[in-house]
Amino acid sequence: MKIKLWINEKLYEDDVKVDMPLLEYLRSKGCYSVKRGCETSNCGLCTVWLEKKPILSCTYPLIRCNNKHITTLEGLQDKAKEFGEFLADEGADQCGFCNTGFIMNVLAMVEELENPQEEEIRAYLQGNLCRCTGYMGQIRAIKKFLEYKKGSLKI
């Protein structure tokens, strides 16, 4: 089947298998930030943006992306680096395996929610699994990042 889509603002047109998951296609195009984890939409490692909304690419059919825009962490390097420094400062990036999906969701949350409180933050990120932390460092990093974005925290 023919498909046309944009990945990080670059146009791709290909013949693809009807049953190909988006994750597989993205990795074939060099988007290695999109990780394989559970492959059942339970861990959040494969999070990307479809039309600026987070989705789990491991079970998302590629053909549903026809004529759409996909954003991966490779397309958000400056924003990711900015938030990643907050994660590191809070010791919340331990092994780093979950970071890419986690960062994609945090950046989407920042765009979508205005002044989220801790309960909203936790609800937004509930699909991101981390085996190394108890999430407290990540929550602290998010809160400080949000303060910084509002201009009330200076670095």
JSON list of C-alpha atoms in Angstrom, two decimals:
[
{"chain": "A", "resi": 1, "resn": "MET", "atom": "CA", "xyz": [0.00, 0.00, 0.00]},
{"chain": "A", "resi": 2, "resn": "LYS", "atom": "CA", "xyz": [1.25, 3.51, -0.80]},
{"chain": "A", "resi": 3, "resn": "ILE", "atom": "CA", "xyz": [1.72, 5.87, 2.11]},
{"chain": "A", "resi": 4, "resn": "LYS", "atom": "CA", "xyz": [2.73, 9.51, 2.43]},
{"chain": "A", "resi": 5, "resn": "LEU", "atom": "CA", "xyz": [3.64, 11.09, 5.76]},
{"chain": "A", "resi": 6, "resn": "TRP", "atom": "CA", "xyz": [5.96, 13.59, 7.37]},
{"chain": "A", "resi": 7, "resn": "ILE", "atom": "CA", "xyz": [8.42, 12.54, 10.05]},
{"chain": "A", "resi": 8, "resn": "ASN", "atom": "CA", "xyz": [10.00, 15.46, 11.85]},
{"chain": "A", "resi": 9, "resn": "GLU", "atom": "CA", "xyz": [8.91, 17.69, 8.96]},
{"chain": "A", "resi": 10, "resn": "LYS", "atom": "CA", "xyz": [10.55, 15.49, 6.30]},
{"chain": "A", "resi": 11, "resn": "LEU", "atom": "CA", "xyz": [8.27, 13.97, 3.67]},
{"chain": "A", "resi": 12, "resn": "TYR", "atom": "CA", "xyz": [8.31, 10.19, 3.13]},
{"chain": "A", "resi": 13, "resn": "GLU", "atom": "CA", "xyz": [6.44, 8.27, 0.46]},
{"chain": "A", "resi": 14, "resn": "ASP", "atom": "CA", "xyz": [6.69, 4.48, 0.43]},
{"chain": "A", "resi": 15, "resn": "ASP", "atom": "CA", "xyz": [5.03, 1.20, -0.37]},
{"chain": "A", "resi": 16, "resn": "VAL", "atom": "CA", "xyz": [4.40, -0.49, 2.97]},
{"chain": "A", "resi": 17, "resn": "LYS", "atom": "CA", "xyz": [2.82, -3.63, 4.36]},
{"chain": "A", "resi": 18, "resn": "VAL", "atom": "CA", "xyz": [-0.75, -3.04, 5.50]},
{"chain": "A", "resi": 19, "resn": "ASP", "atom": "CA", "xyz": [-0.05, -4.52, 8.94]},
{"chain": "A", "resi": 20, "resn": "MET", "atom": "CA", "xyz": [3.20, -2.65, 9.67]},
{"chain": "A", "resi": 21, "resn": "PRO", "atom": "CA", "xyz": [3.23, -0.86, 13.04]},
{"chain": "A", "resi": 22, "resn": "LEU", "atom": "CA", "xyz": [4.36, 2.76, 13.10]},
{"chain": "A", "resi": 23, "resn": "LEU", "atom": "CA", "xyz": [7.28, 1.94, 15.43]},
{"chain": "A", "resi": 24, "resn": "GLU", "atom": "CA", "xyz": [8.81, -0.43, 12.89]},
{"chain": "A", "resi": 25, "resn": "TYR", "atom": "CA", "xyz": [8.57, 2.15, 10.10]},
{"chain": "A", "resi": 26, "resn": "LEU", "atom": "CA", "xyz": [10.04, 4.94, 12.24]},
{"chain": "A", "resi": 27, "resn": "ARG", "atom": "CA", "xyz": [13.03, 2.84, 13.23]},
{"chain": "A", "resi": 28, "resn": "SER", "atom": "CA", "xyz": [13.58, 1.90, 9.57]},
{"chain": "A", "resi": 29, "resn": "LYS", "atom": "CA", "xyz": [13.86, 5.64, 8.86]},
{"chain": "A", "resi": 30, "resn": "GLY", "atom": "CA", "xyz": [16.54, 6.15, 11.54]},
{"chain": "A", "resi": 31, "resn": "CYS", "atom": "CA", "xyz": [14.33, 7.29, 14.42]},
{"chain": "A", "resi": 32, "resn": "TYR", "atom": "CA", "xyz": [16.06, 5.19, 17.05]},
{"chain": "A", "resi": 33, "resn": "SER", "atom": "CA", "xyz": [14.69, 7.21, 19.96]},
{"chain": "A", "resi": 34, "resn": "VAL", "atom": "CA", "xyz": [11.47, 5.26, 19.41]},
{"chain": "A", "resi": 35, "resn": "LYS", "atom": "CA", "xyz": [12.14, 2.19, 21.52]},
{"chain": "A", "resi": 36, "resn": "ARG", "atom": "CA", "xyz": [10.69, -1.27, 21.65]},
{"chain": "A", "resi": 37, "resn": "GLY", "atom": "CA", "xyz": [9.57, -2.23, 25.11]},
{"chain": "A", "resi": 38, "resn": "CYS", "atom": "CA", "xyz": [6.42, -4.19, 25.73]},
{"chain": "A", "resi": 39, "resn": "GLU", "atom": "CA", "xyz": [4.99, -4.02, 22.17]},
{"chain": "A", "resi": 40, "resn": "THR", "atom": "CA", "xyz": [1.51, -4.06, 23.78]},
{"chain": "A", "resi": 41, "resn": "SER", "atom": "CA", "xyz": [1.00, -0.30, 24.43]},
{"chain": "A", "resi": 42, "resn": "ASN", "atom": "CA", "xyz": [1.69, -0.66, 28.15]},
{"chain": "A", "resi": 43, "resn": "CYS", "atom": "CA", "xyz": [5.10, 0.90, 28.86]},
{"chain": "A", "resi": 44, "resn": "GLY", "atom": "CA", "xyz": [5.27, 4.21, 26.97]},
{"chain": "A", "resi": 45, "resn": "LEU", "atom": "CA", "xyz": [8.77, 3.68, 25.51]},
{"chain": "A", "resi": 46, "resn": "CYS", "atom": "CA", "xyz": [7.48, 4.02, 21.95]},
{"chain": "A", "resi": 47, "resn": "THR", "atom": "CA", "xyz": [5.69, 7.36, 22.45]},
{"chain": "A", "resi": 48, "resn": "VAL", "atom": "CA", "xyz": [5.68, 9.71, 19.47]},
{"chain": "A", "resi": 49, "resn": "TRP", "atom": "CA", "xyz": [3.41, 12.56, 18.45]},
{"chain": "A", "resi": 50, "resn": "LEU", "atom": "CA", "xyz": [0.82, 12.13, 15.74]},
{"chain": "A", "resi": 51, "resn": "GLU", "atom": "CA", "xyz": [-0.43, 15.57, 14.73]},
{"chain": "A", "resi": 52, "resn": "LYS", "atom": "CA", "xyz": [1.12, 16.90, 17.99]},
{"chain": "A", "resi": 53, "resn": "LYS", "atom": "CA", "xyz": [-0.70, 14.39, 20.25]},
{"chain": "A", "resi": 54, "resn": "PRO", "atom": "CA", "xyz": [1.15, 11.53, 21.98]},
{"chain": "A", "resi": 55, "resn": "ILE", "atom": "CA", "xyz": [0.45, 8.01, 20.79]},
{"chain": "A", "resi": 56, "resn": "LEU", "atom": "CA", "xyz": [2.02, 4.63, 21.38]},
{"chain": "A", "resi": 57, "resn": "SER", "atom": "CA", "xyz": [3.64, 3.61, 18.11]},
{"chain": "A", "resi": 58, "resn": "CYS", "atom": "CA", "xyz": [4.26, -0.06, 18.86]},
{"chain": "A", "resi": 59, "resn": "THR", "atom": "CA", "xyz": [0.65, -1.01, 18.15]},
{"chain": "A", "resi": 60, "resn": "TYR", "atom": "CA", "xyz": [-0.43, 1.94, 16.02]},
{"chain": "A", "resi": 61, "resn": "PRO", "atom": "CA", "xyz": [-1.02, 0.92, 12.39]},
{"chain": "A", "resi": 62, "resn": "LEU", "atom": "CA", "xyz": [1.26, 2.81, 10.01]},
{"chain": "A", "resi": 63, "resn": "ILE", "atom": "CA", "xyz": [-1.51, 3.09, 7.42]},
{"chain": "A", "resi": 64, "resn": "ARG", "atom": "CA", "xyz": [-3.49, 5.28, 9.84]},
{"chain": "A", "resi": 65, "resn": "CYS", "atom": "CA", "xyz": [-0.68, 7.85, 9.52]},
{"chain": "A", "resi": 66, "resn": "ASN", "atom": "CA", "xyz": [-1.25, 8.47, 5.84]},
{"chain": "A", "resi": 67, "resn": "ASN", "atom": "CA", "xyz": [-1.06, 12.23, 5.09]},
{"chain": "A", "resi": 68, "resn": "LYS", "atom": "CA", "xyz": [-0.22, 12.98, 8.74]},
{"chain": "A", "resi": 69, "resn": "HIS", "atom": "CA", "xyz": [2.70, 14.49, 10.64]},
{"chain": "A", "resi": 70, "resn": "ILE", "atom": "CA", "xyz": [4.74, 12.41, 13.09]},
{"chain": "A", "resi": 71, "resn": "THR", "atom": "CA", "xyz": [7.20, 13.90, 15.56]},
{"chain": "A", "resi": 72, "resn": "THR", "atom": "CA", "xyz": [9.84, 11.85, 17.35]},
{"chain": "A", "resi": 73, "resn": "LEU", "atom": "CA", "xyz": [12.42, 12.90, 19.91]},
{"chain": "A", "resi": 74, "resn": "GLU", "atom": "CA", "xyz": [14.84, 13.49, 17.04]},
{"chain": "A", "resi": 75, "resn": "GLY", "atom": "CA", "xyz": [12.57, 16.35, 15.97]},
{"chain": "A", "resi": 76, "resn": "LEU", "atom": "CA", "xyz": [12.49, 17.91, 19.44]},
{"chain": "A", "resi": 77, "resn": "GLN", "atom": "CA", "xyz": [16.16, 17.88, 20.40]},
{"chain": "A", "resi": 78, "resn": "ASP", "atom": "CA", "xyz": [16.36, 21.40, 21.87]},
{"chain": "A", "resi": 79, "resn": "LYS", "atom": "CA", "xyz": [13.23, 20.98, 23.99]},
{"chain": "A", "resi": 80, "resn": "ALA", "atom": "CA", "xyz": [14.27, 17.48, 25.02]},
{"chain": "A", "resi": 81, "resn": "LYS", "atom": "CA", "xyz": [17.71, 18.65, 26.08]},
{"chain": "A", "resi": 82, "resn": "GLU", "atom": "CA", "xyz": [16.17, 21.47, 28.10]},
{"chain": "A", "resi": 83, "resn": "PHE", "atom": "CA", "xyz": [13.88, 19.14, 30.04]},
{"chain": "A", "resi": 84, "resn": "GLY", "atom": "CA", "xyz": [16.52, 16.39, 30.22]},
{"chain": "A", "resi": 85, "resn": "GLU", "atom": "CA", "xyz": [18.72, 18.69, 32.30]},
{"chain": "A", "resi": 86, "resn": "PHE", "atom": "CA", "xyz": [15.94, 18.94, 34.89]},
{"chain": "A", "resi": 87, "resn": "LEU", "atom": "CA", "xyz": [15.67, 15.14, 34.98]},
{"chain": "A", "resi": 88, "resn": "ALA", "atom": "CA", "xyz": [19.41, 14.81, 35.48]},
{"chain": "A", "resi": 89, "resn": "ASP", "atom": "CA", "xyz": [19.47, 17.46, 38.22]},
{"chain": "A", "resi": 90, "resn": "GLU", "atom": "CA", "xyz": [16.85, 15.50, 40.16]},
{"chain": "A", "resi": 91, "resn": "GLY", "atom": "CA", "xyz": [18.62, 12.15, 39.65]},
{"chain": "A", "resi": 92, "resn": "ALA", "atom": "CA", "xyz": [15.53, 10.92, 37.80]},
{"chain": "A", "resi": 93, "resn": "ASP", "atom": "CA", "xyz": [17.23, 9.57, 34.68]},
{"chain": "A", "resi": 94, "resn": "GLN", "atom": "CA", "xyz": [18.98, 6.60, 36.23]},
{"chain": "A", "resi": 95, "resn": "CYS", "atom": "CA", "xyz": [19.32, 4.00, 33.46]},
{"chain": "A", "resi": 96, "resn": "GLY", "atom": "CA", "xyz": [17.69, 6.29, 30.87]},
{"chain": "A", "resi": 97, "resn": "PHE", "atom": "CA", "xyz": [15.78, 3.57, 29.02]},
{"chain": "A", "resi": 98, "resn": "CYS", "atom": "CA", "xyz": [12.36, 5.11, 29.70]},
{"chain": "A", "resi": 99, "resn": "ASN", "atom": "CA", "xyz": [13.52, 8.70, 29.12]},
{"chain": "A", "resi": 100, "resn": "THR", "atom": "CA", "xyz": [12.59, 9.06, 25.46]},
{"chain": "A", "resi": 101, "resn": "GLY", "atom": "CA", "xyz": [8.92, 8.13, 25.86]},
{"chain": "A", "resi": 102, "resn": "PHE", "atom": "CA", "xyz": [8.73, 9.98, 29.15]},
{"chain": "A", "resi": 103, "resn": "ILE", "atom": "CA", "xyz": [10.19, 13.16, 27.65]},
{"chain": "A", "resi": 104, "resn": "MET", "atom": "CA", "xyz": [7.83, 12.97, 24.66]},
{"chain": "A", "resi": 105, "resn": "ASN", "atom": "CA", "xyz": [4.86, 12.82, 27.03]},
{"chain": "A", "resi": 106, "resn": "VAL", "atom": "CA", "xyz": [6.12, 15.62, 29.29]},
{"chain": "A", "resi": 107, "resn": "LEU", "atom": "CA", "xyz": [6.67, 17.91, 26.31]},
{"chain": "A", "resi": 108, "resn": "ALA", "atom": "CA", "xyz": [3.17, 17.10, 25.00]},
{"chain": "A", "resi": 109, "resn": "MET", "atom": "CA", "xyz": [1.73, 17.76, 28.45]},
{"chain": "A", "resi": 110, "resn": "VAL", "atom": "CA", "xyz": [3.43, 21.17, 28.57]},
{"chain": "A", "resi": 111, "resn": "GLU", "atom": "CA", "xyz": [1.80, 22.04, 25.25]},
{"chain": "A", "resi": 112, "resn": "GLU", "atom": "CA", "xyz": [-1.62, 20.67, 26.17]},
{"chain": "A", "resi": 113, "resn": "LEU", "atom": "CA", "xyz": [-2.21, 21.49, 29.85]},
{"chain": "A", "resi": 114, "resn": "GLU", "atom": "CA", "xyz": [-2.05, 24.93, 31.37]},
{"chain": "A", "resi": 115, "resn": "ASN", "atom": "CA", "xyz": [-0.50, 24.99, 34.85]},
{"chain": "A", "resi": 116, "resn": "PRO", "atom": "CA", "xyz": [-1.03, 21.27, 35.64]},
{"chain": "A", "resi": 117, "resn": "GLN", "atom": "CA", "xyz": [-1.03, 20.24, 39.28]},
{"chain": "A", "resi": 118, "resn": "GLU", "atom": "CA", "xyz": [0.63, 17.07, 40.56]},
{"chain": "A", "resi": 119, "resn": "GLU", "atom": "CA", "xyz": [-2.53, 14.96, 40.21]},
{"chain": "A", "resi": 120, "resn": "GLU", "atom": "CA", "xyz": [-2.92, 16.03, 36.56]},
{"chain": "A", "resi": 121, "resn": "ILE", "atom": "CA", "xyz": [0.79, 15.39, 35.91]},
{"chain": "A", "resi": 122, "resn": "ARG", "atom": "CA", "xyz": [0.53, 11.88, 37.33]},
{"chain": "A", "resi": 123, "resn": "ALA", "atom": "CA", "xyz": [-2.63, 11.15, 35.33]},
{"chain": "A", "resi": 124, "resn": "TYR", "atom": "CA", "xyz": [-1.05, 12.40, 32.10]},
{"chain": "A", "resi": 125, "resn": "LEU", "atom": "CA", "xyz": [2.05, 10.25, 32.57]},
{"chain": "A", "resi": 126, "resn": "GLN", "atom": "CA", "xyz": [0.44, 7.10, 33.96]},
{"chain": "A", "resi": 127, "resn": "GLY", "atom": "CA", "xyz": [1.34, 5.01, 30.92]},
{"chain": "A", "resi": 128, "resn": "ASN", "atom": "CA", "xyz": [5.10, 5.62, 31.27]},
{"chain": "A", "resi": 129, "resn": "LEU", "atom": "CA", "xyz": [6.76, 2.82, 33.16]},
{"chain": "A", "resi": 130, "resn": "CYS", "atom": "CA", "xyz": [10.10, 3.29, 34.90]},
{"chain": "A", "resi": 131, "resn": "ARG", "atom": "CA", "xyz": [11.72, 0.38, 36.69]},
{"chain": "A", "resi": 132, "resn": "CYS", "atom": "CA", "xyz": [14.52, 2.40, 38.32]},
{"chain": "A", "resi": 133, "resn": "THR", "atom": "CA", "xyz": [12.75, 5.17, 40.22]},
{"chain": "A", "resi": 134, "resn": "GLY", "atom": "CA", "xyz": [9.78, 5.75, 42.44]},
{"chain": "A", "resi": 135, "resn": "TYR", "atom": "CA", "xyz": [8.77, 8.63, 40.15]},
{"chain": "A", "resi": 136, "resn": "MET", "atom": "CA", "xyz": [9.38, 11.27, 42.85]},
{"chain": "A", "resi": 137, "resn": "GLY", "atom": "CA", "xyz": [12.51, 12.60, 41.11]},
{"chain": "A", "resi": 138, "resn": "GLN", "atom": "CA", "xyz": [10.63, 12.73, 37.83]},
{"chain": "A", "resi": 139, "resn": "ILE", "atom": "CA", "xyz": [7.71, 14.62, 39.41]},
{"chain": "A", "resi": 140, "resn": "ARG", "atom": "CA", "xyz": [10.14, 17.09, 41.03]},
{"chain": "A", "resi": 141, "resn": "ALA", "atom": "CA", "xyz": [11.87, 17.58, 37.67]},
{"chain": "A", "resi": 142, "resn": "ILE", "atom": "CA", "xyz": [8.55, 18.22, 35.93]},
{"chain": "A", "resi": 143, "resn": "LYS", "atom": "CA", "xyz": [7.41, 20.71, 38.58]},
{"chain": "A", "resi": 144, "resn": "LYS", "atom": "CA", "xyz": [10.71, 22.61, 38.38]},
{"chain": "A", "resi": 145, "resn": "PHE", "atom": "CA", "xyz": [10.59, 22.54, 34.58]},
{"chain": "A", "resi": 146, "resn": "LEU", "atom": "CA", "xyz": [7.06, 23.97, 34.64]},
{"chain": "A", "resi": 147, "resn": "GLU", "atom": "CA", "xyz": [8.17, 26.72, 37.04]},
{"chain": "A", "resi": 148, "resn": "TYR", "atom": "CA", "xyz": [11.08, 27.48, 34.75]},
{"chain": "A", "resi": 149, "resn": "LYS", "atom": "CA", "xyz": [8.79, 27.63, 31.70]},
{"chain": "A", "resi": 150, "resn": "LYS", "atom": "CA", "xyz": [6.51, 30.10, 33.52]},
{"chain": "A", "resi": 151, "resn": "GLY", "atom": "CA", "xyz": [9.54, 32.23, 34.36]},
{"chain": "A", "resi": 152, "resn": "SER", "atom": "CA", "xyz": [9.27, 31.78, 38.14]},
{"chain": "A", "resi": 153, "resn": "LEU", "atom": "CA", "xyz": [12.39, 29.62, 38.43]},
{"chain": "A", "resi": 154, "resn": "LYS", "atom": "CA", "xyz": [15.79, 30.91, 37.37]},
{"chain": "A", "resi": 155, "resn": "ILE", "atom": "CA", "xyz": [18.65, 28.59, 36.52]}
]
